[in-house]
Short mmCIF file of C-alpha atoms in Angstrom, two decimals:
data_model
loop_
_atom_site.label_atom_id
_atom_site.label_comp_id
_atom_site.label_asym_id
_atom_site.label_seq_id
_atom_site.Cartn_x
_atom_site.Cartn_y
_atom_site.Cartn_z
CA TYR A 1 4.01 -23.19 10.72
CA THR A 2 2.14 -25.48 13.05
CA THR A 3 1.98 -29.18 12.20
CA GLU A 4 -1.67 -29.42 13.20
CA LEU A 5 -4.69 -29.22 10.91
CA GLN A 6 -6.07 -25.68 10.80
CA THR A 7 -9.47 -24.30 9.80
CA ASN A 8 -9.72 -20.66 8.74
CA PRO A 9 -6.49 -19.67 10.55
CA THR A 10 -6.25 -16.04 11.59
CA GLY A 11 -2.55 -15.91 12.38
CA PRO A 12 -0.59 -15.98 15.64
CA ALA A 13 -2.29 -14.94 18.85
CA SER A 14 0.53 -12.57 19.79
CA GLY A 15 3.07 -10.33 18.14
CA MET A 16 2.92 -7.21 15.98
CA ARG A 17 4.20 -8.37 12.60
CA LYS A 18 1.94 -9.26 9.65
CA VAL A 19 2.54 -11.96 7.03
CA SER A 20 3.35 -10.86 3.49
CA ARG A 21 3.10 -13.23 0.53
CA GLY A 22 3.28 -13.21 -3.24
CA GLY A 23 5.91 -12.33 -5.79
CA GLY A 24 6.98 -8.83 -6.70
CA TRP A 25 8.86 -7.33 -9.62
CA ILE A 26 12.01 -7.15 -7.52
CA TYR A 27 11.87 -10.75 -6.21
CA ASN A 28 13.91 -13.66 -7.47
CA ALA A 29 12.36 -17.08 -8.15
CA LYS A 30 12.97 -18.22 -4.57
CA ARG A 31 10.77 -15.44 -3.18
CA CYS A 32 8.00 -16.08 -5.74
CA ARG A 33 7.31 -19.60 -4.49
CA SER A 34 3.80 -20.11 -3.11
CA ALA A 35 5.18 -21.34 0.22
CA ASP A 36 7.47 -18.36 0.72
CA ARG A 37 6.37 -15.76 3.26
CA GLY A 38 7.78 -12.70 4.91
CA SER A 39 6.68 -10.52 7.80
CA GLU A 40 6.40 -6.77 8.20
CA PHE A 41 5.23 -4.32 10.81
CA PRO A 42 1.74 -2.89 10.13
CA ALA A 43 3.09 0.54 9.11
CA ASP A 44 5.87 -0.74 6.80
CA ARG A 45 5.60 0.32 3.15
CA CYS A 46 7.79 0.00 0.09
CA CYS A 47 7.97 0.20 -3.69
CA TYR A 48 7.36 -3.48 -4.49
CA ARG A 49 4.26 -4.41 -2.51
CA GLY A 50 0.59 -3.70 -3.17
CA PHE A 51 -2.52 -5.59 -2.08
CA ARG A 52 -5.65 -7.44 -3.15
CA LEU A 53 -8.97 -7.79 -1.37
CA VAL A 54 -10.47 -10.97 0.07
CA SER A 55 -13.93 -11.27 1.60
CA SER A 56 -15.89 -14.12 3.10
CA ASN A 57 -18.96 -15.29 1.21
CA ASN A 58 -20.80 -15.03 4.52
CA ILE A 59 -20.88 -11.25 4.18
CA ASP A 60 -24.24 -9.51 4.34
CA LYS A 61 -24.75 -8.93 0.63
CA ASN A 62 -27.78 -6.68 1.20
CA LYS A 63 -25.65 -4.39 3.34
CA ILE A 64 -22.84 -4.35 0.78
CA ILE A 65 -25.20 -3.56 -2.05
CA GLU A 66 -26.51 -0.61 -0.06
CA ASN A 67 -23.08 0.69 0.93
CA ARG A 68 -20.95 -0.11 -2.11
CA ASN A 69 -23.36 -0.56 -5.01
CA ILE A 70 -22.35 -4.11 -5.91
CA GLU A 71 -23.58 -5.40 -9.24
CA GLN A 72 -23.60 -9.20 -9.35
CA LYS A 73 -23.65 -11.12 -12.59
CA PRO A 74 -25.90 -14.18 -13.12
CA GLU A 75 -25.66 -17.05 -10.62
CA ASN A 76 -23.60 -19.21 -12.98
CA SER A 77 -20.90 -16.55 -13.20
CA THR A 78 -17.77 -16.68 -11.03
CA HIS A 79 -17.08 -12.97 -11.32
CA ILE A 80 -18.67 -10.23 -9.23
CA THR A 81 -18.22 -6.56 -10.02
CA THR A 82 -18.02 -4.09 -7.15
CA LYS A 83 -18.25 -0.40 -7.97
CA LEU A 84 -16.57 1.85 -5.43
CA ASP A 85 -17.22 4.68 -7.85
CA THR A 86 -19.30 4.14 -11.00
CA ARG A 87 -17.07 6.43 -13.07
CA ILE A 88 -13.56 5.07 -12.63
CA ALA A 89 -13.06 2.44 -9.94
CA THR A 90 -14.56 -0.96 -10.70
CA ILE A 91 -13.20 -3.90 -8.72
CA GLU A 92 -13.65 -7.35 -10.25
CA TRP A 93 -13.91 -10.40 -8.02
CA ALA A 94 -13.40 -14.13 -8.52
CA SER A 95 -15.21 -16.71 -6.40
CA VAL A 96 -12.93 -19.12 -4.52
CA PRO A 97 -14.70 -22.32 -3.36
CA ALA A 98 -14.23 -23.83 0.09
CA GLY A 99 -11.62 -26.54 0.32
CA THR A 100 -8.61 -28.10 2.00
CA PHE A 101 -5.01 -27.87 0.81
CA MET A 102 -1.48 -28.51 2.01
CA MET A 103 0.28 -25.33 3.12
CA GLY A 104 4.06 -25.25 3.22
CA SER A 105 6.61 -26.95 0.99
CA SER A 106 7.90 -30.47 0.53
CA LYS A 107 11.36 -31.31 1.83
CA THR A 108 12.56 -31.82 -1.75
CA GLU A 109 11.49 -28.38 -3.00
CA ALA A 110 14.36 -26.20 -4.16
CA ASP A 111 15.16 -23.16 -1.98
CA ARG A 112 12.66 -24.15 0.72
CA LYS A 113 13.02 -22.80 4.25
CA GLU A 114 13.12 -25.10 7.26
CA ASN A 115 10.01 -23.50 8.75
CA GLU A 116 7.82 -24.28 5.70
CA ILE A 117 6.40 -27.39 7.40
CA GLN A 118 3.57 -28.91 5.42
CA HIS A 119 0.21 -29.06 7.17
CA SER A 120 -3.44 -29.26 6.18
CA VAL A 121 -5.48 -26.05 6.05
CA THR A 122 -9.23 -25.78 5.41
CA LEU A 123 -10.75 -22.49 4.27
CA ASN A 124 -14.32 -21.33 3.80
CA ALA A 125 -15.48 -20.07 0.42
CA CYS A 126 -14.53 -16.47 -0.29
CA ILE A 127 -14.22 -13.91 -3.04
CA MET A 128 -10.88 -12.35 -4.05
CA SER A 129 -10.17 -9.36 -6.24
CA ILE A 130 -8.81 -10.57 -9.57
CA TYR A 131 -6.30 -7.73 -9.81
CA GLU A 132 -4.29 -5.69 -7.34
CA VAL A 133 -5.95 -2.49 -6.13
CA THR A 134 -4.88 0.29 -8.50
CA VAL A 135 -3.76 3.85 -7.89
CA LYS A 136 -7.04 5.00 -9.42
CA GLN A 137 -9.11 2.88 -7.03
CA PHE A 138 -7.09 3.99 -4.03
CA LYS A 139 -7.54 7.62 -5.10
CA VAL A 140 -11.33 7.20 -5.05
CA PHE A 141 -11.04 5.92 -1.47
CA VAL A 142 -8.78 8.82 -0.39
CA ASP A 143 -10.93 11.45 -2.11
CA SER A 144 -14.14 10.15 -0.54
CA THR A 145 -12.82 9.65 3.01
CA GLY A 146 -9.92 12.08 3.43
CA TYR A 147 -7.72 9.18 4.53
CA ILE A 148 -4.02 9.94 5.17
CA THR A 149 -1.58 7.06 4.64
CA ASP A 150 1.23 5.98 6.96
CA ALA A 151 3.79 7.30 4.44
CA GLU A 152 2.20 10.75 4.62
CA LYS A 153 1.85 10.70 8.42
CA GLY A 154 5.35 9.38 9.04
CA THR A 155 4.11 6.38 11.01
CA GLY A 156 6.73 3.87 12.09
CA GLY A 157 9.47 6.39 12.72
CA TYR A 158 10.07 7.56 9.14
CA SER A 159 8.35 9.78 6.59
CA GLY A 160 7.86 8.61 3.03
CA SER A 161 8.56 5.09 1.80
CA VAL A 162 11.26 2.69 0.65
CA ILE A 163 12.19 3.16 -3.03
CA TRP A 164 14.49 1.46 -5.55
CA THR A 165 17.37 3.70 -6.64
CA GLY A 166 18.46 1.35 -9.40
CA THR A 167 21.13 -0.24 -7.24
CA LYS A 168 19.66 -0.41 -3.72
CA MET A 169 16.64 0.20 -1.51
CA GLU A 170 16.48 3.35 0.58
CA VAL A 171 13.92 5.48 2.41
CA LYS A 172 12.90 8.63 0.54
CA GLU A 173 10.94 11.39 2.22
CA GLY A 174 7.79 12.66 0.52
CA VAL A 175 7.03 9.39 -1.29
CA ASN A 176 3.46 8.10 -1.02
CA TRP A 177 0.76 6.13 -2.86
CA LYS A 178 0.81 8.57 -5.78
CA CYS A 179 4.42 7.62 -6.65
CA ASP A 180 6.16 4.95 -8.72
CA GLU A 181 8.88 2.54 -7.60
CA GLU A 182 11.57 5.25 -7.83
CA GLY A 183 9.50 7.68 -5.78
CA ASN A 184 8.48 9.91 -8.70
CA PRO A 185 4.86 11.15 -8.96
CA ARG A 186 2.89 9.01 -11.40
CA PRO A 187 1.22 10.73 -14.37
CA PRO A 188 -2.56 10.13 -14.63
CA ASN A 189 -2.06 7.62 -17.46
CA GLU A 190 -0.33 5.31 -14.95
CA TYR A 191 -3.19 5.33 -12.44
CA ASN A 192 -4.19 1.87 -13.68
CA HIS A 193 -0.97 0.50 -12.13
CA PRO A 194 -1.10 -1.30 -8.77
CA VAL A 195 -0.89 1.11 -5.87
CA ILE A 196 2.37 0.78 -3.91
CA HIS A 197 3.96 2.58 -0.94
CA VAL A 198 0.95 1.54 1.16
CA SER A 199 1.08 -0.30 4.47
CA TRP A 200 -0.98 -3.09 6.03
CA ASN A 201 -2.79 -0.33 7.96
CA ASP A 202 -3.62 1.47 4.72
CA ALA A 203 -4.87 -1.70 3.04
CA LYS A 204 -7.07 -2.51 6.04
CA ALA A 205 -8.53 1.00 6.01
CA PHE A 206 -9.31 0.65 2.29
CA ALA A 207 -11.00 -2.72 2.83
#
């Protein structure tokens, strides 16, 4: 972290790795802290990481309505519903107001890392998806675009994804976004689960 005040930071100016945040079912309490962060290469994928969507409120709403059929609730509502497909794939949004907060952790916080230096960050207003993108929603995207994920292409020097065997993590060939944490194909009644085995590249393509 820098010690300087930042406004709408976009990340480091150099380097390949991307920041990953947020707890996962496999994480301990230390990794679920709000100040904790990791880094991955853009094509990395695994069984314990999905993604949410964030969009600036400065987006051209007329263009979005035309392209994605957004239905917005009354002005006093904080939720916006975006329909990628009117049959099965509704994404719900929550409005996040502009503001300033302290990023990082205090020196007295348990399990903190030395690089979690507190500093002031100011962000513009935005909207964020309330829930993680689901398998069902990702399927609509794949079916409509023909997109092939990094797990399926073998990007990054390996085919498939990292799974949990019950005792350890290991790469398993043939695993992709249709699979669960052990690498088994999900039945249709689990398509409301968060999509996993997707990379930063895949999430960006979806967005």
